[in-house]
Amino acid sequence: MARDGFFTGLDIGTSSIKVLVAEHINGEMNVIGVSNTKSAGVKDGIIVDIEAAAAAIKSAITQAEEKAGISIGLVNVGLPANLLQIEPTQGMIPVTSESQEITDEDVKNVVRSALTKSMTPDREVITFIPEEFVVDGFQGIRDPRGMMGIRLEMRGLLYTGPRTILHNLRKTVERAGVQLENVIISPLAMTKSILNEGEREFGATIIDMGGGQTTVASVRGQELQFTNIYQEGGDYVTKDISKVLKTSQKLAESLKFNYGEAYVPAAGSETFQVEVIGEVEPVEVTESYLAEIISARIRHIFEQVKRDLDRRHLLELPGGIVIVGGTAILPGVVELAQEVFGVNVKLYVPNQIGIRNPAFAHVISLSEYAGNLTDVDMLAQMAVRGDEQLRHQPIAFERSAQPLPRFNNKSVEETTEKTETDIPPLSNSVPNQEPKTSITDRVRNLIGNMFD
């Protein structure tokens, strides 16, 4: 059963840091405060400067406190899927109380028994999610407390990640002056919040297009089937515009949102002026030319995702693809995704008043996920947090013969060198009206050369 109270989500992104305070009452969530500030100390979704990141988080929290009218002491932080590993595990204990009635302590003990998994010293348990309890052979029990039994068993999923990432995350939150209530695995929260029951059961894929990276999560049968991070996002589109048009990144960002179109056939032929480095007078550029630049990068991201989904037969999922994130608000992203993936694609827009923007889908999911954690989930987290020795030290055990799923992110090498012939020529007039396919090939080759 969901809990009532205030729950704060903290989304630490490469481009921005978002904080959202929500009040949960009788299963309903009401957003009472939200902030969105510029990020610092974060690269590719990972904290690389604790002091800078802590200062940015503190600023975002202060703004959210002012809007919500409350003091924030606990936050629920989203953890990206970087090098995430998922292992099915199980535990078993005898019920030792005289009444043989199962208590909170029995639940924590059976979780502890499931945590005796061998892992290398560089990894740590992030969270443990109980899936089923078994009391004296009776299966399918969600909450065994209050039941009578002699033997208590439990099956669940163990999520582990790199200790360095987790340590830096905790340290940064502490430096920001708040306490960490829960570390929430972002793909889990988003699939729970964004997809409906049918989509989670029959299968669907979420693509979260952030500033510095793109996260993909596929779910089927209520469980994650695949998750991955691609180190490209909306910031890379801005960099491409800046390099191709030879203009500042600040102006490139403005051009992207004021004139940008991701689907070339939908772009207009209107022109706008761009201040170009080395030119005295502004240069005129067409919207269709800008669309070629934007489309090349986003298509490149989608094609990488498609290859991975194809290999795992996940494009066949009935729920299709749902796109969220700040980059998703660019016109034409959905149309381009449908062309690349060849399946149904839709844009998810949160229905919360005042934040109906795909960029806030992640932080909303964190607050929602935290409020929907059950008492049994919380007991499991208490057991995980209370056993530092078990979390950090390798313990010998007999591995199951069944292969365990591992979801690892793949790094994408970025090369910024380009030859002079790679950059489309600009003049003080509108670019030559070459056939669209010719321009497309030229710009796509430009982007492609960055990854050779």
mmCIF file of C-alpha atoms in Angstrom, residues 32 36 121 173 177 182 188 283 299 342 450:
data_model
loop_
_atom_site.group_PDB
_atom_site.id
_atom_site.type_symbol
_atom_site.label_atom_id
_atom_site.label_comp_id
_atom_site.label_asym_id
_atom_site.label_seq_id
_atom_site.Cartn_x
_atom_site.Cartn_y
_atom_site.Cartn_z
ATOM 1 C CA ILE A 32 3.458 21.417 -4.812
ATOM 2 C CA ASN A 36 14.915 23.499 -12.800
ATOM 3 C CA PRO A 121 34.856 -5.113 -4.190
ATOM 4 C CA VAL A 173 23.784 14.900 -1.726
ATOM 5 C CA GLY A 177 22.722 19.740 2.994
ATOM 6 C CA ASN A 182 16.293 6.352 -1.457
ATOM 7 C CA LEU A 188 12.532 1.312 -12.998
ATOM 8 C CA VAL A 283 24.656 34.932 -42.802
ATOM 9 C CA ARG A 299 18.891 9.934 -36.539
ATOM 10 C CA GLY A 342 9.179 1.463 -38.133
ATOM 11 C CA MET A 450 32.795 12.079 -35.790
#
